[in-house]
Coordinates of N, CA and C and ligand atoms in Angstrom, one line a residue:
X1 N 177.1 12.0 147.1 CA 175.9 13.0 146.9 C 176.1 13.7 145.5
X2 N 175.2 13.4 144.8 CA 175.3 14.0 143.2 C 174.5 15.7 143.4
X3 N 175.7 16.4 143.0 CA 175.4 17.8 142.4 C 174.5 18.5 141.1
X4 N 174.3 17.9 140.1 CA 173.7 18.1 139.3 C 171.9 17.2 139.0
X5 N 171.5 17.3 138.2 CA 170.7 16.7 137.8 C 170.9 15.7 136.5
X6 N 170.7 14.5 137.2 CA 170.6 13.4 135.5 C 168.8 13.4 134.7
X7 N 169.0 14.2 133.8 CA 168.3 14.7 132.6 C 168.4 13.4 131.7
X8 N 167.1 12.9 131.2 CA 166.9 11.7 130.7 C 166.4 12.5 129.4
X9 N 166.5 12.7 128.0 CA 165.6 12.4 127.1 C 165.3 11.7 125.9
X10 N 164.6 11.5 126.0 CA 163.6 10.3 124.6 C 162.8 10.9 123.9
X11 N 163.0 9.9 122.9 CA 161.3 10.6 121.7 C 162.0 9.6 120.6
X12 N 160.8 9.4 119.7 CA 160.8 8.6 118.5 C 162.2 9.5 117.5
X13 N 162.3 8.2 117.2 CA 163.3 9.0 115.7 C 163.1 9.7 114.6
X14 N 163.0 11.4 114.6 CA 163.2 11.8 113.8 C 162.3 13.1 114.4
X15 N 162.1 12.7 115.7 CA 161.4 14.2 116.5 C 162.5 15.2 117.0
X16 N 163.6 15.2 116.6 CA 164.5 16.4 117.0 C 165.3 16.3 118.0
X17 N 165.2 15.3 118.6 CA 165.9 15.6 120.0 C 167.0 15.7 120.3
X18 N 168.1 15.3 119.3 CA 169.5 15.5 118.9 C 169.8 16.9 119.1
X19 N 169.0 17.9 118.1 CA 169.1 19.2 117.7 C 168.9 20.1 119.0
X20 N 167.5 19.1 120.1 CA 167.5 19.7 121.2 C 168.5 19.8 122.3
X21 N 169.1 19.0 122.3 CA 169.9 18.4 122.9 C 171.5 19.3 122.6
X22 N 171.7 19.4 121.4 CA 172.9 20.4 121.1 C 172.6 21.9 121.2
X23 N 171.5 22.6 120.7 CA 171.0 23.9 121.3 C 170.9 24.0 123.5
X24 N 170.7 22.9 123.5 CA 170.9 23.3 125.0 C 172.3 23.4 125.7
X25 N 173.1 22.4 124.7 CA 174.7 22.7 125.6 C 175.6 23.9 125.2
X26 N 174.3 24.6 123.6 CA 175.2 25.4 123.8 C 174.9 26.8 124.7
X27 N 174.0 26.8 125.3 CA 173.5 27.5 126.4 C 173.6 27.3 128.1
X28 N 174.0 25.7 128.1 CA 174.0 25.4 129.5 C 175.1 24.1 129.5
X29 N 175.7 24.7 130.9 CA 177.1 23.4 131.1 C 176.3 22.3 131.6
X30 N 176.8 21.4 130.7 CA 175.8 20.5 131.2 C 176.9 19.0 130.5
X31 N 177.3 17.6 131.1 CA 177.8 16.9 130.4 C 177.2 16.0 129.7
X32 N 177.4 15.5 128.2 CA 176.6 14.9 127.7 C 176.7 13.6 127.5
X33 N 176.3 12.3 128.2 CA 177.0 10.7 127.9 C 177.1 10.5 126.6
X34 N 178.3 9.9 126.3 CA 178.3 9.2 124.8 C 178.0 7.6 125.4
X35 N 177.1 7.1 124.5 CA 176.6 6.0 124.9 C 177.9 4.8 124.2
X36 N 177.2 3.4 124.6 CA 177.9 2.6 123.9 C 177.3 1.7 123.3
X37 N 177.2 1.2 121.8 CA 176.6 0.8 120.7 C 177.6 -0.5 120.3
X38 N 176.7 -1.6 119.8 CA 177.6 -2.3 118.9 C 177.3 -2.2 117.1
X39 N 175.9 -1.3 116.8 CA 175.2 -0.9 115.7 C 177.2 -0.5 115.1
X40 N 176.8 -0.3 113.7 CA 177.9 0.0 113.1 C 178.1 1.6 112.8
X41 N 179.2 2.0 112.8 CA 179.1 3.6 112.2 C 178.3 4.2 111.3
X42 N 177.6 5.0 111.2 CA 177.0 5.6 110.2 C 178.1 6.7 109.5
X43 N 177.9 7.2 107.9 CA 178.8 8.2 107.6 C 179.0 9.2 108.7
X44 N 180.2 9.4 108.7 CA 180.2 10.7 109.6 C 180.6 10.6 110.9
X45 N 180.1 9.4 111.5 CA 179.8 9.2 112.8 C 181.7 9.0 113.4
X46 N 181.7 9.8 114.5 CA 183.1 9.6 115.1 C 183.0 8.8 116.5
X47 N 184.1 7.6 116.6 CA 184.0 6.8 117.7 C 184.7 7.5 118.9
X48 N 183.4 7.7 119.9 CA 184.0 8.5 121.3 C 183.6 9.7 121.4
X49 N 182.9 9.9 120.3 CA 182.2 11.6 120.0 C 180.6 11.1 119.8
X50 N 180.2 10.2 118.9 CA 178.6 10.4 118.4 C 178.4 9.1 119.3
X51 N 179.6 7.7 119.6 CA 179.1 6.3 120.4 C 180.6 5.8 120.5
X52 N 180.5 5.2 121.2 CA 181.9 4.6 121.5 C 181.8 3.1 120.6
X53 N 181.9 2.8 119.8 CA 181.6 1.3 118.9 C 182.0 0.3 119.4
X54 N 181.7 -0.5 120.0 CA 182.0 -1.9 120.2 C 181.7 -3.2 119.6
X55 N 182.6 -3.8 119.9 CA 181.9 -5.3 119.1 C 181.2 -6.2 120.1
X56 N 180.1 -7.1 120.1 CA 179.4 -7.1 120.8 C 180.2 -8.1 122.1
X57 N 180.7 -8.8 121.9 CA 181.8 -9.6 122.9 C 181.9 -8.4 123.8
X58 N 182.5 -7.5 123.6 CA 183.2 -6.4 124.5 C 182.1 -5.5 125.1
X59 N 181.2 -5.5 124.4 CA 179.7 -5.2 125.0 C 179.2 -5.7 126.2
X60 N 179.0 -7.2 125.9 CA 178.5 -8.1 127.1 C 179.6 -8.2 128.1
X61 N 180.9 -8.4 127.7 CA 181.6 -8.0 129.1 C 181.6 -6.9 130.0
X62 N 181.4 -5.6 129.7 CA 181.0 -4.3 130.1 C 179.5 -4.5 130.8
X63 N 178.9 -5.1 130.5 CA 177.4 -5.3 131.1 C 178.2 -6.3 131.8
X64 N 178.6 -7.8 132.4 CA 179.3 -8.3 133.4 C 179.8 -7.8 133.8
X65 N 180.7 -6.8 134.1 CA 181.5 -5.6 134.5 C 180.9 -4.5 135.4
X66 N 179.9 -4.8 135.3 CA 178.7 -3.6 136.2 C 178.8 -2.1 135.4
X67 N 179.8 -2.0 133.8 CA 179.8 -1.2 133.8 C 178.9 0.1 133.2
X68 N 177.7 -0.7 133.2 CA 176.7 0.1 132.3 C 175.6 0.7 133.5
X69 N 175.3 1.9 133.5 CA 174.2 2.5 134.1 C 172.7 1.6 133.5
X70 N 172.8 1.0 132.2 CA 171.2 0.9 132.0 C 172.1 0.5 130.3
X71 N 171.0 -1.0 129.8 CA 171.8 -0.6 128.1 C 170.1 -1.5 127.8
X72 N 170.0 -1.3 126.6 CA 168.5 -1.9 125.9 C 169.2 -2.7 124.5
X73 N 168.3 -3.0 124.0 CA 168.5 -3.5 122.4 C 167.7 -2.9 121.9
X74 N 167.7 -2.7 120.6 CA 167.2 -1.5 120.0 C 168.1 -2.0 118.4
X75 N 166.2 -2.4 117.7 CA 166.7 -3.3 116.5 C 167.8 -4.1 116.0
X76 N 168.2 -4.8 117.2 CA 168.7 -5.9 117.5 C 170.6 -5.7 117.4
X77 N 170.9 -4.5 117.8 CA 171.8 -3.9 118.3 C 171.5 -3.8 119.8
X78 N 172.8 -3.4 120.5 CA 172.6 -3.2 121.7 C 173.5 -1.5 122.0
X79 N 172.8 -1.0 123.3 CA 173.1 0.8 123.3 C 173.3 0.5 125.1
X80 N 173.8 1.3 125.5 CA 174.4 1.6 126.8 C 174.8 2.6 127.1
X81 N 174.6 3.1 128.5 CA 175.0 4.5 129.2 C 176.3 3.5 129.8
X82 N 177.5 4.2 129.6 CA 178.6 4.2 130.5 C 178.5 4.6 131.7
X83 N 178.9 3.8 132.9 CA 178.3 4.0 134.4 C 179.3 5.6 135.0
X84 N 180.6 5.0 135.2 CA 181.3 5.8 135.4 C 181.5 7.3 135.7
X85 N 181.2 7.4 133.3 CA 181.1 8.9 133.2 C 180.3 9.5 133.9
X86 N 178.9 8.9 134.3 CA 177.4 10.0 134.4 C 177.7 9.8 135.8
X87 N 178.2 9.3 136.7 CA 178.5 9.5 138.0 C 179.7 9.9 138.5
X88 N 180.6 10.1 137.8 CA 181.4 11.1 137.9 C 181.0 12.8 137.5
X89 N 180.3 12.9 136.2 CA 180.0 13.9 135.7 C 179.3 14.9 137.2
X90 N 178.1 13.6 137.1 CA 177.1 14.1 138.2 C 177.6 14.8 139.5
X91 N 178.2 14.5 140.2 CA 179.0 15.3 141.4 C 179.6 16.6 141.0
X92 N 179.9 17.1 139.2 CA 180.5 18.5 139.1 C 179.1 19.0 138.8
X93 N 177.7 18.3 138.1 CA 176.9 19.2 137.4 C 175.7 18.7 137.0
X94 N 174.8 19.0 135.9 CA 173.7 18.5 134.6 C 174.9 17.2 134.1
X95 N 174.0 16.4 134.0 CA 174.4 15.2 132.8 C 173.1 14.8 132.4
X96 N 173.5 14.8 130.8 CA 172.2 14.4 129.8 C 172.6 13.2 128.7
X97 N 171.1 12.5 129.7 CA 171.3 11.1 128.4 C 170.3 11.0 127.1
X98 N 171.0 10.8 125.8 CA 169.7 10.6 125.1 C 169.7 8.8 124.9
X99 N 168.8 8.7 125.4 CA 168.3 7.5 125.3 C 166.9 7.0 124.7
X100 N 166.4 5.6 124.6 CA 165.3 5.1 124.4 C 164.7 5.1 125.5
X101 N 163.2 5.0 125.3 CA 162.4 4.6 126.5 C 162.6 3.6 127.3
X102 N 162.8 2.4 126.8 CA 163.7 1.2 127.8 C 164.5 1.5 128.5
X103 N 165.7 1.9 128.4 CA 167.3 2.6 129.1 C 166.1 3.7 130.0
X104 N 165.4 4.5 129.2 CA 164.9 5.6 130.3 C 164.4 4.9 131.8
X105 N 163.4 4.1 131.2 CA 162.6 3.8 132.3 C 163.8 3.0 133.7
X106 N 164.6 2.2 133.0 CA 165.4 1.6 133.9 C 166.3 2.5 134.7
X107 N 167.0 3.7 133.9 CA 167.6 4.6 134.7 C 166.8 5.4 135.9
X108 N 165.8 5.2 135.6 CA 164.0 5.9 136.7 C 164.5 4.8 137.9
X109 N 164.3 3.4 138.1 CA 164.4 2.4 138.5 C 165.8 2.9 139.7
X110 N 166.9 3.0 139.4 CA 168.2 3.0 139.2 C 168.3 3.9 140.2
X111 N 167.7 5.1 139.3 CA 168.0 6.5 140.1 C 166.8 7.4 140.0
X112 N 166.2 7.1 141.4 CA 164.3 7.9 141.4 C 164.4 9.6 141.0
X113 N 165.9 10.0 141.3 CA 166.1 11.2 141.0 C 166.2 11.8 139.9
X114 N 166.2 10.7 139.0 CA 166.6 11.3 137.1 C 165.0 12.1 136.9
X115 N 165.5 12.9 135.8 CA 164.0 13.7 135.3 C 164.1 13.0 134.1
X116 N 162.6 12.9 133.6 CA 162.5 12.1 132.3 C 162.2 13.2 131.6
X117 N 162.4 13.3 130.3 CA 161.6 14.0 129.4 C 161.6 13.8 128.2
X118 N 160.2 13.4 127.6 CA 159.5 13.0 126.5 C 159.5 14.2 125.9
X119 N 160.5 13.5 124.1 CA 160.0 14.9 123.2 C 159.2 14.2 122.5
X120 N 158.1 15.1 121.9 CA 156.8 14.2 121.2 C 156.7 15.3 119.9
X121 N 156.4 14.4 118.5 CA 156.0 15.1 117.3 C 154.6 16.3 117.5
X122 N 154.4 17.0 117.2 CA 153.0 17.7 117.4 C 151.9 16.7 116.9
X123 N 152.0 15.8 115.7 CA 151.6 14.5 115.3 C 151.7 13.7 114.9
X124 N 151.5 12.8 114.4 CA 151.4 11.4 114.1 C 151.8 11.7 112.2
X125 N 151.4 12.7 111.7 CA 151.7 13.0 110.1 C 153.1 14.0 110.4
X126 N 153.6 14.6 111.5 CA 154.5 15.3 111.3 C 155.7 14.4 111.6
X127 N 155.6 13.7 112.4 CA 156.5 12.4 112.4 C 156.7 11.5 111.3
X128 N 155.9 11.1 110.8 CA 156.1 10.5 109.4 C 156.4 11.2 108.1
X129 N 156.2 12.6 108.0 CA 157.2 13.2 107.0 C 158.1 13.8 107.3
X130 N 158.6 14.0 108.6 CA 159.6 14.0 109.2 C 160.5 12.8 108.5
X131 N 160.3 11.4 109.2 CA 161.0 10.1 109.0 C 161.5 9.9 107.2
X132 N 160.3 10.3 106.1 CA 160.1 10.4 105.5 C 161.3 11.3 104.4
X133 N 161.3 12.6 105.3 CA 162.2 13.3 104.6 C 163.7 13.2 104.6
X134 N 163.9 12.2 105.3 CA 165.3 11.8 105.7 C 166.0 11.3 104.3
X135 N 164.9 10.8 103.5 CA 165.2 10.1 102.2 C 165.7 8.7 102.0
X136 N 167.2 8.8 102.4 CA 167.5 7.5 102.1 C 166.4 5.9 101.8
X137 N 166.0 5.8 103.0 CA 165.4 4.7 103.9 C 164.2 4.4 103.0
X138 N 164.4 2.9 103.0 CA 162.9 1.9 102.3 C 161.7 2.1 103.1
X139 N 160.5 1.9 102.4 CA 159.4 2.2 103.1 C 159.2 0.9 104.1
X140 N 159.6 -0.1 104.2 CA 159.7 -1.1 105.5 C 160.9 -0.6 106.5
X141 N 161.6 0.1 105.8 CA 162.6 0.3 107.4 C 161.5 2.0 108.0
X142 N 161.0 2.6 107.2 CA 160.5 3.9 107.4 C 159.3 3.2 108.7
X143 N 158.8 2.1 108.1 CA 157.6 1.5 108.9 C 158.0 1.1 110.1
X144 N 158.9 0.5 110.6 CA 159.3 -0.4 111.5 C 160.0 0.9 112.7
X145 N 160.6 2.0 111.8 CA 160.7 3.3 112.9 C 159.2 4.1 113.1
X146 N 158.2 3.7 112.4 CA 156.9 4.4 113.3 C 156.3 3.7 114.0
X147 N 156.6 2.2 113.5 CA 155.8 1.1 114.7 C 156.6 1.4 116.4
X148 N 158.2 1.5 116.1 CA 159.1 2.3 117.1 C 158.5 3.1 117.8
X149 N 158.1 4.7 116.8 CA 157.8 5.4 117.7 C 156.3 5.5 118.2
X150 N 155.5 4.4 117.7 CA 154.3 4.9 118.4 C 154.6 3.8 120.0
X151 N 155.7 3.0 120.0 CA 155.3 2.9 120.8 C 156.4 3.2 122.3
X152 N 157.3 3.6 121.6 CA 158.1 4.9 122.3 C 157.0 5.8 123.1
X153 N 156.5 6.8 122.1 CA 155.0 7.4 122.4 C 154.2 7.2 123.3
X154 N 154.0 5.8 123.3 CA 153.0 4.9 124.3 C 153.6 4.8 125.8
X155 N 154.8 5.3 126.4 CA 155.5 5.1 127.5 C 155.5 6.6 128.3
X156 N 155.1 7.8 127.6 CA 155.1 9.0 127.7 C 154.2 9.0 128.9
X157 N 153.1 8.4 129.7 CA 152.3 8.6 130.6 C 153.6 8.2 131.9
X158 N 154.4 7.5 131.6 CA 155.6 7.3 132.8 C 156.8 8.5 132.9
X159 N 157.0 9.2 131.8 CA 157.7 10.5 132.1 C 157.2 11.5 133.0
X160 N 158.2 12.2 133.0 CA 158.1 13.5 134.3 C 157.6 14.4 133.3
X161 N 157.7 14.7 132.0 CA 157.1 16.1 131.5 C 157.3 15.2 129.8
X162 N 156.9 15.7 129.1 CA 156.3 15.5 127.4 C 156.4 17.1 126.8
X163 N 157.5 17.0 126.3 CA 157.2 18.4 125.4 C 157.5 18.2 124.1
X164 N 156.4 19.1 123.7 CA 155.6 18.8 122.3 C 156.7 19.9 121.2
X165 N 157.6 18.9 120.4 CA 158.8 19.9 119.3 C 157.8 20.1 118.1
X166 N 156.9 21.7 118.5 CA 156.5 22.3 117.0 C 157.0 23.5 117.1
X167 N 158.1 23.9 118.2 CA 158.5 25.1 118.2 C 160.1 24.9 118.7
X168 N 161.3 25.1 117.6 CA 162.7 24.4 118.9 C 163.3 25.4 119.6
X169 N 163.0 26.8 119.5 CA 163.5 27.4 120.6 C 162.2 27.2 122.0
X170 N 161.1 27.0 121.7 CA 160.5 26.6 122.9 C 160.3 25.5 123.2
X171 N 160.8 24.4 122.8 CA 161.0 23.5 123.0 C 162.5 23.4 123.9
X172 N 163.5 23.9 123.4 CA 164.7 24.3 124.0 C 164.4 25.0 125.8
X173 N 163.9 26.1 125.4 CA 163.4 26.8 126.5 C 162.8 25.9 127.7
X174 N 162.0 25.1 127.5 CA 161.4 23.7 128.4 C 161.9 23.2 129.3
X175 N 162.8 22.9 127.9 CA 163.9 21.4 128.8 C 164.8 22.6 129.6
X176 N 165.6 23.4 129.6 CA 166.0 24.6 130.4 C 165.7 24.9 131.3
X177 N 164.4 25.3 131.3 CA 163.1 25.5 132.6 C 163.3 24.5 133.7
X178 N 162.9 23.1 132.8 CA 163.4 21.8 133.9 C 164.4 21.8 134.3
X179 N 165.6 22.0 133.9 CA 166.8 22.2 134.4 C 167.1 23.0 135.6
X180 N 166.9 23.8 135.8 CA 167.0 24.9 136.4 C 165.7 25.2 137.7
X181 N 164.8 24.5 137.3 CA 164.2 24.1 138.4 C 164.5 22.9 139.3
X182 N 165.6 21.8 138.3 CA 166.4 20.9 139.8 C 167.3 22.0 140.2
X183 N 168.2 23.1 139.7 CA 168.9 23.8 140.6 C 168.6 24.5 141.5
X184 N 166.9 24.7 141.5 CA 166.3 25.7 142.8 C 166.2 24.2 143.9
X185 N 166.2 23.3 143.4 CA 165.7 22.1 144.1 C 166.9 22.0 145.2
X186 N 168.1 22.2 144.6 CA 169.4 21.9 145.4 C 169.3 22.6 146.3
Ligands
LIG1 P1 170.5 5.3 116.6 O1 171.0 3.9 116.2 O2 169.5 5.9 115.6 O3 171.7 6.2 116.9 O4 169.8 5.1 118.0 C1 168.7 4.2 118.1 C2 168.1 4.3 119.5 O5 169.0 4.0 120.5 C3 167.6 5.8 119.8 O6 166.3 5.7 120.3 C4 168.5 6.2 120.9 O7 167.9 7.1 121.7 C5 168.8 4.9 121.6 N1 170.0 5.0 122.4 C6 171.2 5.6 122.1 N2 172.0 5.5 123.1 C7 171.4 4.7 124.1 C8 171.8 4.2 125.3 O8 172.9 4.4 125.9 N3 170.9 3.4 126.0 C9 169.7 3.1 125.5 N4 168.9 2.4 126.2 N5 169.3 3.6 124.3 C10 170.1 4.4 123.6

């Protein structure tokens, strides 16, 4: 019997949800899955803290292994919730996955009790100078993450709630709300 709530959230790349997602733990105990990726490090990125890195061989045995809650492909990398942690976690508390809409929907499937929640740009231009402002990125890789998120976007009628990041303390506040309404639930 799981004690907490598993907190699903998604949204296109470059709608905040990272930022959401760290303003909320620092307000609420809550554990957070590190997923598992065979994509390569980005600067900065620490293995076991931002993804656990794998090569893909060791990937696919872990999915033979039963050991993935839910994993997708996602521009032709593959991503994974580790089984273990979020059902161990779950029995002390909140566990929060940030994941894609794929992984979301299947962890729905999985476990009818997950909450979904959709973060959504206020628009379609705030997301693309969002994406935009990141700098690095060519205008075909910039494309191919809006073709992403519109249709990330397009999956939002299957979540439990959609909240709209044009404000991140109420945006923060939200996802909180949700939280705390599975704890009246218990
Ligand atoms: P990035 O490579 O930019 O870190 O992540 C790319 C996409 O993979 C994002 O949409 C992110 O939410 C998703 N993702 C990260 N971890 C997981 C996971 O464990 N499972 C699934 N299905 N998607 C994930």
């Amino acid at each position: 019997m799981s004690k907490g709530t598993l907190l699903v959230i998604s949204g296109p790349s470059g709608v905040g949800k990272g930022t959401i997602v760290a303003e909320i733990l620092k307000s609420r105990k809550a554990a957070l899955s590190v997923s598992c990726t065979t994509r390569a490090p980005r600067e900065g990125e620490v293995d076991g803290k931002s993804y656990f890195f794998l090569t893909k061989e060791r990937f696919i045995r872990l999915i033979e292994e039963n050991g993935l809650l839910e994993y997708s492909m996602h521009f032709d990398n593959y991503y994974g919730t580790p089984r273990k942690f979020v059902e161990d976690k779950l029995k002390e508390g909140d566990v929060i996955l940030e994941i894609d809409v794929d992984g979301a929907l299947n962890v729905k499937k999985a476990y009818p009790d997950a909450v979904l929640v959709m973060i959504a740009p206020p628009d379609r231009q705030t997301l693309l100078t969002r994406l935009r402002g990141r700098g690095t990125e060519d205008e075909e890789v910039i494309e191919r993450r809006v073709q992403r998120a519109d249709y990330e976007l397009s999956k939002s009628p299957q979540y439990d709630y959609v909240i709209i990041n044009d404000d991140l303390g109420k945006a923060v506040g939200q996802v909180i709300a949700i939280l705390e309404k599975g704890d009246i639930k218990k």
